[in-house]
Every structure is written in C-alpha cells, then in structure tokens.
C-alpha cells in the first residue's frame, strides 16, 4: 500500500513539472473561451480544418481533419494548454512540445479572430509565415493561403 502511495505521489509531482512556469503566471482572455473552427490551405494543396474547444481553466482540445489533394482524409486530435502573456496567445501540447507556440491575435469582430504565428521553437522552419482565422463554431472561415 505504501508503495502505491509513493508511486502516485511521484506521478503527481512529475505531472506538475510538465506545466511550464509561463503557463502558471498568466491569464485567460475569456473572449477566447468556447468552440472555434478554422480552415487553412497548405502550400501542397492539403486543406487543414479544425474545431477547437478552449476552456476557462486554460486547457483545450482540438480535432483536426486534413483533406489531401487526392481526397484522402486524415483525422487526429490534440490536448493542450493555452494562455495569454505579454499580449500574445500561447499554446502548448505537453505530450509533444517543450516550448509553446506564440501568436499575435486580433478580434475581427465578436465571432472571428485572426492569428499570426510569431514564435515556434518546434516548427517555425517548416511553417514559415502562418496566418489563420478562427470563428465561433456556427461560422466557418474561408481557406487562406499565405506565401
């Protein structure tokens, strides 16, 4: 029984370290809470669509649907953390990222937000300039290609 308690305690302590200090010292913009949809047309012609649910506790779940040029559809999901710090929106997938992606964000209106990637230690070389729009789930934006 003591061994089980020690193992549980170790797991809990290790889990605490997985959340970066930045995420603990920030705030949540309540206007970003809710269900949002987005679409992005990649340079190779793949259309990336997603539905993201951001919660007030700083967690999110995002469901992706990738439609390849040949019509092949791939789906996957991700769980992560989000927060606002220094006027930037930050996202982190603790299971696969050590550092968060950071975005400038601007509300076009009450239902749509523009995002521009400004820092990504994980993937900025692969993405380049990454701009997209998310709208509340009842409004879907048009696909966008940015060179």
Short mmCIF file of C-alpha atoms in Angstrom, two decimals:
data_model
loop_
_atom_site.label_atom_id
_atom_site.label_comp_id
_atom_site.label_asym_id
_atom_site.label_seq_id
_atom_site.Cartn_x
_atom_site.Cartn_y
_atom_site.Cartn_z
CA UNK A 1 0.00 0.00 0.00
CA UNK A 2 2.82 2.43 0.84
CA UNK A 3 4.49 1.61 -2.48
CA UNK A 4 1.29 2.52 -4.36
CA UNK A 5 1.07 5.80 -2.46
CA UNK A 6 4.68 6.66 -3.28
CA UNK A 7 4.16 5.87 -6.96
CA UNK A 8 1.05 8.06 -7.09
CA UNK A 9 2.90 10.89 -5.37
CA UNK A 10 5.78 10.65 -7.85
CA UNK A 11 3.40 10.71 -10.81
CA UNK A 12 1.64 13.78 -9.39
CA UNK A 13 4.93 15.59 -8.82
CA UNK A 14 6.23 14.77 -12.29
CA UNK A 15 2.96 16.00 -13.78
CA UNK A 16 3.41 19.36 -12.08
CA UNK A 17 6.75 19.85 -13.80
CA UNK A 18 5.16 19.27 -17.21
CA UNK A 19 3.34 22.62 -16.99
CA UNK A 20 5.76 25.44 -17.86
CA UNK A 21 6.23 28.35 -15.49
CA UNK A 22 4.88 30.74 -18.12
CA UNK A 23 1.50 29.00 -18.12
CA UNK A 24 1.22 29.32 -14.35
CA UNK A 25 1.91 33.08 -14.34
CA UNK A 26 -0.58 34.24 -16.93
CA UNK A 27 -4.23 34.94 -17.52
CA UNK A 28 -7.04 33.69 -19.69
CA UNK A 29 -8.84 36.01 -22.14
CA UNK A 30 -12.46 34.92 -21.62
CA UNK A 31 -13.36 36.12 -25.10
CA UNK A 32 -11.32 33.15 -26.42
CA UNK A 33 -13.24 30.58 -24.35
CA UNK A 34 -15.64 28.46 -26.37
CA UNK A 35 -15.76 26.37 -29.52
CA UNK A 36 -13.96 27.73 -32.58
CA UNK A 37 -13.49 26.45 -36.13
CA UNK A 38 -10.77 27.19 -38.62
CA UNK A 39 -9.51 26.21 -42.02
CA UNK A 40 -6.09 26.60 -43.63
CA UNK A 41 -4.93 25.73 -47.15
CA UNK A 42 -1.34 24.48 -47.05
CA UNK A 43 1.11 25.11 -49.91
CA UNK A 44 0.89 21.47 -51.06
CA UNK A 45 -2.88 21.80 -51.51
CA UNK A 46 -3.86 19.99 -48.31
CA UNK A 47 -6.80 21.60 -46.53
CA UNK A 48 -6.47 21.57 -42.75
CA UNK A 49 -9.75 22.04 -40.87
CA UNK A 50 -10.19 22.04 -37.12
CA UNK A 51 -12.60 22.54 -34.27
CA UNK A 52 -11.02 23.77 -31.05
CA UNK A 53 -12.66 23.94 -27.64
CA UNK A 54 -10.90 26.32 -25.23
CA UNK A 55 -11.90 26.14 -21.59
CA UNK A 56 -11.68 28.73 -18.81
CA UNK A 57 -9.18 26.53 -16.94
CA UNK A 58 -6.58 27.07 -19.69
CA UNK A 59 -6.96 23.68 -21.36
CA UNK A 60 -8.06 22.93 -24.89
CA UNK A 61 -8.97 20.07 -27.20
CA UNK A 62 -8.64 20.37 -30.94
CA UNK A 63 -9.97 17.98 -33.58
CA UNK A 64 -8.15 18.16 -36.92
CA UNK A 65 -9.32 16.94 -40.31
CA UNK A 66 -6.76 17.01 -43.12
CA UNK A 67 -8.06 16.63 -46.67
CA UNK A 68 -5.24 15.75 -49.09
CA UNK A 69 -5.32 16.80 -52.75
CA UNK A 70 -6.25 13.23 -53.76
CA UNK A 71 -9.23 13.31 -51.38
CA UNK A 72 -7.66 11.23 -48.61
CA UNK A 73 -8.94 12.35 -45.21
CA UNK A 74 -6.86 12.03 -42.04
CA UNK A 75 -8.14 12.88 -38.57
CA UNK A 76 -6.34 13.42 -35.30
CA UNK A 77 -6.82 15.31 -32.06
CA UNK A 78 -4.63 17.08 -29.56
CA UNK A 79 -4.96 18.14 -25.94
CA UNK A 80 -3.08 21.11 -24.63
CA UNK A 81 -2.80 24.28 -22.59
CA UNK A 82 -3.43 27.87 -23.64
CA UNK A 83 -2.84 31.24 -22.01
CA UNK A 84 -2.20 34.93 -22.66
CA UNK A 85 1.08 36.54 -21.67
CA UNK A 86 2.59 39.85 -22.81
CA UNK A 87 -0.33 40.35 -25.18
CA UNK A 88 0.35 37.09 -27.04
CA UNK A 89 -1.69 33.90 -27.26
CA UNK A 90 0.34 30.81 -26.32
CA UNK A 91 -0.43 27.13 -26.96
CA UNK A 92 1.41 24.10 -25.69
CA UNK A 93 0.90 20.37 -26.19
CA UNK A 94 2.75 18.99 -23.12
CA UNK A 95 2.96 15.48 -24.57
CA UNK A 96 4.91 16.60 -27.65
CA UNK A 97 6.27 20.12 -27.10
CA UNK A 98 8.81 21.57 -24.71
CA UNK A 99 8.09 25.20 -25.66
CA UNK A 100 4.80 26.87 -26.57
CA UNK A 101 3.85 28.35 -29.93
CA UNK A 102 3.14 32.08 -29.62
CA UNK A 103 0.72 34.08 -31.75
CA UNK A 104 -0.37 37.66 -32.18
CA UNK A 105 -4.15 37.68 -32.14
CA UNK A 106 -6.76 40.21 -33.06
CA UNK A 107 -10.55 40.04 -32.95
CA UNK A 108 -12.01 40.88 -36.37
CA UNK A 109 -15.42 41.02 -34.67
CA UNK A 110 -17.16 39.17 -31.84
CA UNK A 111 -17.17 35.92 -33.81
CA UNK A 112 -13.78 35.73 -35.59
CA UNK A 113 -10.14 36.01 -34.52
CA UNK A 114 -7.03 36.43 -36.67
CA UNK A 115 -3.85 34.66 -35.54
CA UNK A 116 -0.28 35.15 -36.76
CA UNK A 117 2.47 32.81 -35.57
CA UNK A 118 5.35 34.85 -34.12
CA UNK A 119 7.39 32.18 -32.32
CA UNK A 120 7.59 28.42 -32.56
CA UNK A 121 10.74 26.65 -31.45
CA UNK A 122 9.13 23.39 -32.53
CA UNK A 123 8.09 24.05 -36.13
CA UNK A 124 8.68 27.62 -37.38
CA UNK A 125 11.22 26.47 -40.00
CA UNK A 126 8.64 24.14 -41.52
CA UNK A 127 5.68 26.52 -41.45
CA UNK A 128 7.14 29.91 -42.33
CA UNK A 129 4.53 32.69 -42.13
CA UNK A 130 1.46 31.06 -40.62
CA UNK A 131 -1.71 33.15 -40.53
CA UNK A 132 -5.21 31.82 -39.97
CA UNK A 133 -8.67 32.83 -38.84
CA UNK A 134 -10.89 31.05 -36.31
CA UNK A 135 -14.61 31.75 -36.00
CA UNK A 136 -17.17 30.66 -33.46
CA UNK A 137 -18.44 27.20 -34.36
CA UNK A 138 -21.53 28.46 -36.19
CA UNK A 139 -19.33 30.48 -38.59
CA UNK A 140 -16.64 28.82 -40.74
CA UNK A 141 -13.94 31.00 -42.35
CA UNK A 142 -12.71 30.60 -45.91
CA UNK A 143 -9.41 28.77 -46.52
CA UNK A 144 -6.42 31.10 -46.64
CA UNK A 145 -3.08 30.73 -48.45
CA UNK A 146 -0.22 32.95 -47.30
CA UNK A 147 3.16 32.86 -49.08
#
